[in-house]
Each structure stands twice: as structure tokens, then as C-alpha cells.
PDB file of C-alpha atoms in Angstrom:
ATOM      1  CA  VAL H1367     110.224  86.740 118.062  1.00  0.00           C
ATOM      2  CA  PRO H1368     111.148  87.802 114.462  1.00  0.00           C
ATOM      3  CA  THR H1369     114.922  87.314 114.677  1.00  0.00           C
ATOM      4  CA  ALA H1370     114.770  83.615 115.860  1.00  0.00           C
ATOM      5  CA  ILE H1371     113.990  80.214 114.801  1.00  0.00           C
ATOM      6  CA  LEU H1372     112.532  77.644 117.295  1.00  0.00           C
ATOM      7  CA  ILE H1373     112.822  73.948 116.856  1.00  0.00           C
ATOM      8  CA  ILE H1374     110.861  71.889 119.364  1.00  0.00           C
ATOM      9  CA  ILE H1375     110.248  68.283 119.051  1.00  0.00           C
ATOM     10  CA  TRP H1376     107.814  67.798 121.859  1.00  0.00           C
ATOM     11  CA  SER H1377     107.332  63.954 121.629  1.00  0.00           C
ATOM     12  CA  SER H1378     111.014  63.362 122.254  1.00  0.00           C
ATOM     13  CA  GLY H1379     111.449  66.013 124.750  1.00  0.00           C
ATOM     14  CA  ILE H1380     113.863  67.939 122.889  1.00  0.00           C
ATOM     15  CA  HIS H1381     113.977  71.642 122.349  1.00  0.00           C
ATOM     16  CA  TRP H1382     116.223  73.968 120.542  1.00  0.00           C
ATOM     17  CA  TRP H1383     116.053  77.696 119.864  1.00  0.00           C
ATOM     18  CA  LYS H1384     118.587  79.666 117.891  1.00  0.00           C
ATOM     19  CA  SER H1385     118.731  83.368 117.967  1.00  0.00           C
ATOM     20  CA  LYS H1386     121.119  85.727 115.805  1.00  0.00           C
ATOM     21  CA  SER H1387     120.437  88.558 118.095  1.00  0.00           C
ATOM     22  CA  ARG H1388     122.843  88.855 121.319  1.00  0.00           C
ATOM     23  CA  LYS H1389     121.689  92.500 121.677  1.00  0.00           C
ATOM     24  CA  SER H1390     118.317  92.131 123.574  1.00  0.00           C
ATOM     25  CA  LYS H1391     119.213  90.887 127.146  1.00  0.00           C
ATOM     26  CA  ASN H1392     115.317  90.837 127.855  1.00  0.00           C
ATOM     27  CA  ARG H1393     114.668  88.463 125.164  1.00  0.00           C
ATOM     28  CA  ILE H1394     117.844  86.214 125.986  1.00  0.00           C
ATOM     29  CA  GLN H1395     116.552  85.917 129.556  1.00  0.00           C
ATOM     30  CA  TYR H1396     112.965  85.045 128.418  1.00  0.00           C
ATOM     31  CA  VAL H1397     114.217  82.253 126.317  1.00  0.00           C
ATOM     32  CA  CYS H1398     116.405  80.971 129.120  1.00  0.00           C
ATOM     33  CA  VAL H1399     113.501  81.067 131.447  1.00  0.00           C
ATOM     34  CA  PHE H1400     111.300  79.323 129.014  1.00  0.00           C
ATOM     35  CA  LEU H1401     113.833  76.544 127.952  1.00  0.00           C
ATOM     36  CA  GLN H1402     115.298  76.332 131.362  1.00  0.00           C
ATOM     37  CA  CYS H1403     118.662  76.431 130.372  1.00  0.00           C
ATOM     38  CA  GLU H1404     121.654  78.892 129.231  1.00  0.00           C
ATOM     39  CA  PRO H1405     122.558  79.725 125.494  1.00  0.00           C
ATOM     40  CA  GLN H1406     125.432  77.953 123.748  1.00  0.00           C
ATOM     41  CA  HIS H1407     127.476  80.598 121.718  1.00  0.00           C
ATOM     42  CA  VAL H1408     128.417  79.030 118.384  1.00  0.00           C
ATOM     43  CA  ASP H1409     130.372  80.499 115.598  1.00  0.00           C
ATOM     44  CA  ALA H1410     130.300  79.312 111.789  1.00  0.00           C
ATOM     45  CA  ALA H1411     134.098  80.223 112.041  1.00  0.00           C
ATOM     46  CA  TRP H1412     134.634  77.154 113.939  1.00  0.00           C
ATOM     47  CA  VAL H1413     133.696  74.985 110.901  1.00  0.00           C
ATOM     48  CA  SER H1414     133.855  77.550 107.972  1.00  0.00           C
ATOM     49  CA  SER H1415     135.858  80.571 106.725  1.00  0.00           C
ATOM     50  CA  GLN H1416     133.119  82.956 108.090  1.00  0.00           C
ATOM     51  CA  PHE H1417     132.365  84.695 111.494  1.00  0.00           C
ATOM     52  CA  ARG H1418     128.647  84.169 111.995  1.00  0.00           C
ATOM     53  CA  PRO H1419     127.940  84.030 115.844  1.00  0.00           C
ATOM     54  CA  ARG H1420     124.617  82.736 117.179  1.00  0.00           C
ATOM     55  CA  LEU H1421     122.893  81.612 120.393  1.00  0.00           C
ATOM     56  CA  PHE H1422     121.563  78.186 120.395  1.00  0.00           C
ATOM     57  CA  TRP H1423     119.583  77.028 123.358  1.00  0.00           C
ATOM     58  CA  GLY H1424     118.872  73.390 123.848  1.00  0.00           C
ATOM     59  CA  ASN H1425     118.218  70.610 126.295  1.00  0.00           C
ATOM     60  CA  LEU H1426     120.644  68.083 124.876  1.00  0.00           C
ATOM     61  CA  LEU H1427     123.389  67.460 127.516  1.00  0.00           C
ATOM     62  CA  SER H1428     126.007  66.861 124.493  1.00  0.00           C
ATOM     63  CA  LEU H1429     125.097  70.208 123.270  1.00  0.00           C
ATOM     64  CA  GLN H1430     125.448  72.072 126.683  1.00  0.00           C
ATOM     65  CA  ASP H1431     128.815  70.179 127.592  1.00  0.00           C
ATOM     66  CA  GLN H1432     130.373  70.664 124.341  1.00  0.00           C
ATOM     67  CA  GLN H1433     133.699  72.586 123.973  1.00  0.00           C
ATOM     68  CA  PHE H1434     133.751  73.530 120.402  1.00  0.00           C
ATOM     69  CA  ILE H1435     137.011  73.983 118.700  1.00  0.00           C
ATOM     70  CA  ASN H1436     137.861  76.844 116.233  1.00  0.00           C
ATOM     71  CA  ASN H1437     139.276  74.612 113.305  1.00  0.00           C
ATOM     72  CA  GLY H1438     137.301  75.898 110.464  1.00  0.00           C
ATOM     73  CA  PRO H1439     139.150  76.214 107.106  1.00  0.00           C
ATOM     74  CA  SER H1440     140.698  79.686 105.913  1.00  0.00           C
ATOM     75  CA  LEU H1441     139.024  81.720 103.159  1.00  0.00           C
ATOM     76  CA  GLN H1442     141.879  80.863 100.873  1.00  0.00           C
ATOM     77  CA  HIS H1443     140.512  77.231 101.003  1.00  0.00           C
ATOM     78  CA  TYR H1444     137.270  78.435  98.885  1.00  0.00           C
ATOM     79  CA  LEU H1445     139.008  80.826  96.450  1.00  0.00           C
ATOM     80  CA  ILE H1446     139.153  80.304  92.685  1.00  0.00           C
ATOM     81  CA  PRO H1447     142.869  79.480  91.799  1.00  0.00           C
ATOM     82  CA  GLY H1448     144.733  82.840  91.066  1.00  0.00           C
ATOM     83  CA  ARG H1449     142.807  84.757  93.776  1.00  0.00           C
ATOM     84  CA  LYS H1450     144.432  85.365  97.241  1.00  0.00           C
ATOM     85  CA  ALA H1451     142.411  86.112 100.315  1.00  0.00           C
ATOM     86  CA  SER H1452     143.541  89.216 102.317  1.00  0.00           C
ATOM     87  CA  VAL H1453     141.903  87.722 105.588  1.00  0.00           C
ATOM     88  CA  ASP H1454     141.690  84.393 107.261  1.00  0.00           C
ATOM     89  CA  LYS H1455     138.068  84.529 107.824  1.00  0.00           C
ATOM     90  CA  LEU H1456     135.176  86.774 106.292  1.00  0.00           C
ATOM     91  CA  ARG H1457     133.262  88.758 108.578  1.00  0.00           C
ATOM     92  CA  THR H1458     129.389  87.661 108.828  1.00  0.00           C
ATOM     93  CA  VAL H1459     127.951  87.756 105.464  1.00  0.00           C
ATOM     94  CA  THR H1460     124.351  89.409 105.296  1.00  0.00           C
ATOM     95  CA  THR H1461     122.063  90.496 102.965  1.00  0.00           C
ATOM     96  CA  ARG H1462     123.823  93.932 102.596  1.00  0.00           C
ATOM     97  CA  THR H1463     126.563  94.086  99.803  1.00  0.00           C
ATOM     98  CA  ASN H1464     128.696  96.151 102.275  1.00  0.00           C
ATOM     99  CA  SER H1465     128.956  92.899 104.628  1.00  0.00           C
ATOM    100  CA  LEU H1466     131.612  91.399 102.276  1.00  0.00           C
ATOM    101  CA  LYS H1467     133.852  94.377 102.838  1.00  0.00           C
ATOM    102  CA  GLN H1468     136.267  93.785 105.769  1.00  0.00           C
ATOM    103  CA  GLY H1469     137.035  96.008 108.745  1.00  0.00           C
ATOM    104  CA  SER H1470     136.674  99.595 109.501  1.00  0.00           C
ATOM    105  CA  GLU H1471     138.404 100.362 106.279  1.00  0.00           C
ATOM    106  CA  MET H1472     135.694  98.333 104.416  1.00  0.00           C
ATOM    107  CA  LYS H1473     138.460  96.632 102.298  1.00  0.00           C
ATOM    108  CA  SER H1474     137.762  93.649  99.884  1.00  0.00           C
ATOM    109  CA  ALA H1475     138.856  90.419 101.507  1.00  0.00           C
ATOM    110  CA  ILE H1476     140.035  89.121  97.702  1.00  0.00           C
ATOM    111  CA  LEU H1477     142.975  89.964  95.664  1.00  0.00           C
ATOM    112  CA  ASN H1478     143.387  88.881  92.205  1.00  0.00           C
ATOM    113  CA  SER H1479     146.505  87.760  90.516  1.00  0.00           C
ATOM    114  CA  ASN H1480     147.702  91.295  90.056  1.00  0.00           C
ATOM    115  CA  SER H1481     146.958  92.064  93.752  1.00  0.00           C
ATOM    116  CA  ARG H1482     144.279  94.300  92.974  1.00  0.00           C
ATOM    117  CA  ALA H1483     141.023  94.234  95.335  1.00  0.00           C
ATOM    118  CA  VAL H1484     138.039  92.168  93.912  1.00  0.00           C
ATOM    119  CA  ASP H1485     134.788  91.232  95.136  1.00  0.00           C
ATOM    120  CA  ILE H1486     134.191  87.775  96.213  1.00  0.00           C
ATOM    121  CA  ASN H1487     132.817  85.520  93.585  1.00  0.00           C
ATOM    122  CA  ILE H1488     129.242  84.145  94.070  1.00  0.00           C
ATOM    123  CA  ILE H1489     130.255  80.618  93.757  1.00  0.00           C
ATOM    124  CA  GLU H1490     132.974  81.057  96.465  1.00  0.00           C
ATOM    125  CA  LEU H1491     130.401  82.385  98.614  1.00  0.00           C
ATOM    126  CA  GLU H1492     128.137  79.429  98.066  1.00  0.00           C
ATOM    127  CA  GLU H1493     130.766  77.375  99.022  1.00  0.00           C
ATOM    128  CA  ILE H1494     131.807  79.120 102.123  1.00  0.00           C
ATOM    129  CA  PHE H1495     128.201  78.583 103.371  1.00  0.00           C
ATOM    130  CA  GLY H1496     128.423  74.803 102.381  1.00  0.00           C
ATOM    131  CA  PHE H1497     126.387  74.951  99.322  1.00  0.00           C
ATOM    132  CA  PRO H1498     127.408  73.367  95.982  1.00  0.00           C
ATOM    133  CA  ARG H1499     128.716  75.859  93.078  1.00  0.00           C
ATOM    134  CA  ASN H1500     125.731  77.631  91.471  1.00  0.00           C
ATOM    135  CA  TYR H1501     123.228  76.623  94.124  1.00  0.00           C
ATOM    136  CA  THR H1502     121.589  79.950  94.062  1.00  0.00           C
ATOM    137  CA  LYS H1503     121.554  80.241  90.373  1.00  0.00           C
ATOM    138  CA  VAL H1504     118.025  80.019  89.614  1.00  0.00           C
ATOM    139  CA  GLY H1505     115.883  82.276  87.313  1.00  0.00           C
ATOM    140  CA  ASN H1506     117.523  85.237  86.561  1.00  0.00           C
ATOM    141  CA  LEU H1507     118.807  86.387  89.878  1.00  0.00           C
ATOM    142  CA  SER H1508     121.486  88.873  89.941  1.00  0.00           C
ATOM    143  CA  LYS H1509     124.674  88.507  92.222  1.00  0.00           C
ATOM    144  CA  ASN H1510     123.105  90.939  94.653  1.00  0.00           C
ATOM    145  CA  GLU H1511     119.733  88.643  95.002  1.00  0.00           C
ATOM    146  CA  ARG H1512     121.890  85.529  95.191  1.00  0.00           C
ATOM    147  CA  GLN H1513     123.997  87.169  98.005  1.00  0.00           C
ATOM    148  CA  LYS H1514     120.814  88.066  99.692  1.00  0.00           C
ATOM    149  CA  LEU H1515     119.641  84.307  99.764  1.00  0.00           C
ATOM    150  CA  LEU H1516     122.854  83.219 101.286  1.00  0.00           C
ATOM    151  CA  GLY H1517     122.826  86.137 103.711  1.00  0.00           C
ATOM    152  CA  ARG H1518     119.570  84.689 104.929  1.00  0.00           C
ATOM    153  CA  ALA H1519     120.923  81.017 104.915  1.00  0.00           C
ATOM    154  CA  TRP H1520     122.183  78.944 107.753  1.00  0.00           C
ATOM    155  CA  SER H1521     125.835  77.864 107.257  1.00  0.00           C
ATOM    156  CA  VAL H1522     125.509  73.979 106.170  1.00  0.00           C
ATOM    157  CA  GLN H1523     128.674  73.232 108.409  1.00  0.00           C
ATOM    158  CA  THR H1524     127.173  74.838 111.468  1.00  0.00           C
ATOM    159  CA  ILE H1525     123.950  72.976 111.134  1.00  0.00           C
ATOM    160  CA  CYS H1526     125.733  69.691 110.520  1.00  0.00           C
ATOM    161  CA  MET H1527     127.712  70.324 113.539  1.00  0.00           C
ATOM    162  CA  LEU H1528     124.504  70.862 115.602  1.00  0.00           C
ATOM    163  CA  LEU H1529     122.746  68.116 114.294  1.00  0.00           C
ATOM    164  CA  ARG H1530     125.770  65.614 115.044  1.00  0.00           C
ATOM    165  CA  PHE H1531     124.362  66.000 118.913  1.00  0.00           C
ATOM    166  CA  LEU H1532     120.741  64.704 117.582  1.00  0.00           C
ATOM    167  CA  GLN H1533     122.630  61.725 116.281  1.00  0.00           C
ATOM    168  CA  GLN H1534     124.242  60.921 119.313  1.00  0.00           C
ATOM    169  CA  TYR H1535     121.226  61.425 121.246  1.00  0.00           C
ATOM    170  CA  TYR H1536     119.126  59.025 119.044  1.00  0.00           C
ATOM    171  CA  GLN H1537     122.114  56.600 119.318  1.00  0.00           C
ATOM    172  CA  HIS H1538     121.935  56.693 122.848  1.00  0.00           C
ATOM    173  CA  TYR H1539     117.892  56.503 123.112  1.00  0.00           C
ATOM    174  CA  GLU H1540     117.711  53.570 120.778  1.00  0.00           C
ATOM    175  CA  GLU H1541     120.663  51.710 122.973  1.00  0.00           C
ATOM    176  CA  THR H1542     118.598  52.175 126.029  1.00  0.00           C
ATOM    177  CA  ALA H1543     115.412  51.368 124.622  1.00  0.00           C
ATOM    178  CA  SER H1544     116.607  47.999 123.302  1.00  0.00           C
TER     179      SER H1544
END
């Protein structure tokens, strides 16, 4: 499946499947049958300032039973001083430059100190994804090329949230094994 990432750890009996496509009901049903569980909807907005909904399948009970809370920081949290967010959260950032525009009017999400619409700075975008400033500053990459790298990336905050379940699983596994 080209739009999905599969993580399977067979020796431990753990399996996860992540898909960014919620459009193909046949694909979703196929994965549900294969992994014998329903997907969990997870959105990066719960832990960051970007909407990035994805489906995750997993056989960890803590993932299936988890009630996620939407308490991620607002966009303003990541902005350079003197800049103001015109929205609380960015829509999903992709490899396309127009993904940085917000709403049907395609407005900028950032205002400068003169209240003029400006583009989001690449270092602000890196921090929204959970990376350190200038993380994508390698070689002679342009701002658009750096955004494409980020548009293909996973949100670090989301992955940390999901991996906490593995930590809980292995703590329980080690306690019961002793």
C-alpha cells in the first residue's frame, strides 16, 4: 500500500499500521481484517499546532482504549517574537506550498508586527513538527525543498505520544516476566 507505513514486531506479537488515507474504505476494511482490529484516529493537533489526522491500527490494548485529549499548543506558541497567528492551528502541512494557506480564502496564518500577512518561517514550521530549528538546513536546500521534507515527515510529538504505549507495554511485560 503506497500511502501507508507498516510496523510489525512479530517476535513480541505487536503490530501497528499507519495510513494517511481515510478515503479508501476497501483499503481500511482490508487492513482491519488483516490486523483484526479497528483503526484509532489520531490527530497531531492533539499534541502540536497542526491538524494532521491519521489512522493507526494496533493490537496494544492501551492504544485501543486510549481517549486522546486535544490539548496541543496553539500556533502562536511556535512563532518568532513580533509575529501573530491568525489561526489557532495550521491545517495539514504537505509537500505543496499552498498547504500553508488557511481556509477556502487561502489566507496566510501569520501576521507580522504591521498586521500584514506573511508566510510561515521554515524554522517555525520545523518546531511545529517537533524538530529543532534549522533541522532541515542541509546542503543548499531552498525553503520549498525544506517544506517538502517536513511535509513528508511524521510529527515528532505524535510519534512520542504513540510510542508511550510501547513503553507501557514493555514495562508491563517486564513486570510479569519477573
